[in-house]
Amino acid sequence: KKRVYNFTEGSKEQKDLLGGKGANLAEMTGIGLPVPKGFTITTEACLEYLDSKKLLPELVKEIEEHIARLENETGKKFADEENPLLVSVRSGSKFSMPGMMDTILNLGLNHQSVEIFARKTENPVFAYDCYRRLIQMFGDVVKGVDKNIFEEALTLYKAAQGYSSDIEMKAEDWKEIVQQFTTIYLKEVGENFPQDPSEQLYAAVEAVFTSWNNPRAVTYRRIHEISDKLGTAVNIQEMVFGNTGGNSGTGVAFTRNPATGEAGVFGEFLLNAQGEDVVAGIRTPRPIQELKQDQPAIYMQFEKICHQLEAHYQDMQDIEFTIEEGKLFILQTRNGKRTAKAAFKIATQMAEDGVISKEESMKRLTPSMITQLLHPVFDEQMLAESKSVAKGLPASPGAASGRVYFHAQDAQKAHAAGQKVILLRTETSPEDIEGMVVSEAIVTSRGGMTSHAAVVARGMGVCCVVGCEQLTINEKLKQAYDGTHTINEGDLLSVDGTTGKIYRGEIKLDKTQDLELLVKVLRWASQIGNMQVRANAETVEDIRAALEFGASGIGLARTEHMFFGKERILEMRKMFLSEDQVQRKQSLETLKAFQKKDFAEILSLTEGMPCTIRLLDPPLHEFMPKTKEEYEQVADACGQTVDFIMQRGKDLEEFNPMLGHRGCRLAITYPEIYEMQVEAIMEAALELVKTGKQVKPEIMIPLVAEEKELTYLKKALEDKIQLVFEKHQMKIAYKIGAMLEIPRACLTADQLATSAQFFSFGTNDLTQLTYGFSRDDSVKFLPDYIDKGILEDDPFQHLDQKGVGSLMQTAIALVKPQHKDISFGVCGEVGGDPDSVSFLQKIGLDYVSCSPYRVPAVLLTVAQMSI
Ligand code: ADP
Ligand code: MG
Ligand code: MG
């Protein structure tokens, strides 16, 4: 088994075996770039070592052979009296873990060779500087001596001499520092700094192997989900020196700007410096463009290499280089890390330049980059300096600061007065909608990811944190308590909807995003994707946003959201609470006028596209008055006594509203509500058709469990529609379908299919009813399930494939063979979850529908799955 590869032997495909750094050093050697010579010990050898806890003799033998070869090729020798060989020992695993593991430079120096080196290079300043660095790095990496002990000694020395920078240090100074470092080493380690280069080498190799398991590397892997079983390779490479004087230097550069994606070499360098100096922050590096003036020939050569490497790797590169006495060496290249914005810019630019295909450009983007691009984020530095006071569920991404208000009306007033407001509530209800619309962010102390606040906020693309149970909110007193402090009305608060964290005070936003690019990528994505993505939307702004992002229709327009305004909810209440048929009819007429206007708007915005409108769904109690005042209002409006109306309210009260009188059940009792709605839809549609527009209304009936419910309602609705057609002497095509959100409906979908023309899975309710987990209460116990490993994640966010998924598959299997023309969609939250979407595509859904602001990530995911 081969455990060591010369740089001339490997290639960039061997990242598993040689690590990213080693594979790329080999690749660059192969394409003839000026890379200092060296070899790579494999990750397999590392794993062997971590297993056996010692260097195997076979490995030692191979390393010896490669050292001999390196000595031959460079004409230098370890511990040579004439020409000592110095090397670096560099860690490097499959995935780059910047700064997580260790590297030692200048290995091979000792008390004697440093003198030879000083004489030979005629540069004692440089030689002693190299040696002190070796003692310091070796002490740190191999023996675990705190780097700062060395740094402090150096700082003290410089201060005593009145030096302000390392540049002022003379040979004698460095010699003195070498002396001090040797003493520190002896004191901290309890033995002398090893003088034998081979001993140094093997100790360094072992230390790099071991560093695979150092705590910061382990943590980094946890965070980035990198396997612990990969191991690190070790690269041993002839040293080149950037610190021999003003004609030398070192630097790091990206082939494009990693923050913005702009083309052009972007980086920093330092003259007379070694390795880490550029990133260490001891001296301030200079922009790479200045190298053009200092060393024009080198700069041109470097720029050429940047282009060459980018073309070779077909991606933006992050390159380390060193200049030794006017000669350029490349020490590392890798695909550069970049911001979401840069990722978009680079991927699209490269696709348009024909360097990569559009499909390839899709693969380089991730849903989380889209989230970052779409939503404002806090200024990174200010965020790092802020301490969060509470954490809830990240219900809707984004970031916002504003003044706290506890009531929707107060929020509206403050907003009207020009303030930025944060709505803080125990939970929200339909009446809060106007306050929610004007808020920068919404925070609730109760409720889960599918609570009212969460769903509405996501729909509007407003930042939202829910279930923030640490906060005790007293709406009456207009106060909240975070466990240590009180938050009062008008206080400044900052909310991060991406992490769920809440901060006191204001945090500035980093607003630099570019939607044009996103839209371009989404156009490509919808061409490549082979499943449709629609949006759950009913307001003008939401529908506009969804279509702009590339949604191919509306999969769920919720009509109840249209009753949430003050005026409309009063009519709703009148309708339910007045016993009187005449009054109900009258209220319905008023509501119809509202609805017709809404539908005309929706249908005209979605001209030519399918538009699924769901008839009234929510439980009765959501429409009921909550306060005495509200009861009085209704009583007033109905011309009834308050007592009568309150009694009506009592009569309608339910023990378990979510399982009670809601959805199509309400329409079984009061068919006139759905009849009014279809009348409004059809009248709006006909009027649009008369003006030459094309509309495709799909009327969806919620909460169906039994075939006869559907046949009964469908008949009633068709009769009504027939009347509308007769009145207008005109007909249009439309569909009537059902939501599949009750397990029974899935299990009897073949029977429903005799009446339904389409189906849409409502995965929120379907999950609630399949698990028996209340959507609104599960936030109280689901975290424990996840902590204890009983559930992997929240089934309301990521589809439960085994349970809910299998019900969906059952329904599809019962229907599709006989009714090819019946389409299946999903309109629950999981339709917007990239992780669930691939499953949904596999089981044969025709489309998924999600909040407008999730359409982009889903379009991208679908495109990626279709490649
Ligand atoms: P990291 O993975 O932390 O970047 P590296 O192994 O790349 O660690 O090395 C740290 C620094 O030392 C880099 O700036 C690198 O360019 C420099 N370096 C590594 N090997 C050599 C060498 N043989 N000659 C000169 N500089 C080197
Ligand atoms: Mg590096
Ligand atoms: Mg539902």
Short mmCIF file of C-alpha atoms in Angstrom, two decimals, residues 367 793 797-799 801 830 832-840 858 861 865:
data_model
loop_
_atom_site.label_atom_id
_atom_site.label_comp_id
_atom_site.label_asym_id
_atom_site.label_seq_id
_atom_site.Cartn_x
_atom_site.Cartn_y
_atom_site.Cartn_z
CA PRO A 367 -31.32 27.38 -0.94
CA ASP A 793 -37.00 17.09 13.27
CA GLN A 797 -41.38 21.78 8.81
CA HIS A 798 -39.88 18.68 7.22
CA LEU A 799 -42.36 16.21 5.83
CA GLN A 801 -42.14 10.74 4.87
CA VAL A 830 -43.42 21.48 3.65
CA GLY A 832 -41.55 25.28 0.75
CA ASP A 833 -39.00 23.09 2.46
CA PRO A 834 -36.17 22.15 0.12
CA ASP A 835 -35.50 18.96 2.11
CA SER A 836 -39.04 17.70 1.60
CA VAL A 837 -39.36 18.75 -2.00
CA SER A 838 -37.24 15.96 -3.45
CA PHE A 839 -39.50 13.39 -1.81
CA LEU A 840 -42.57 15.18 -3.12
CA VAL A 858 -37.85 25.60 -4.00
CA THR A 861 -34.08 22.74 -5.43
CA MET A 865 -33.07 17.56 -8.69
#
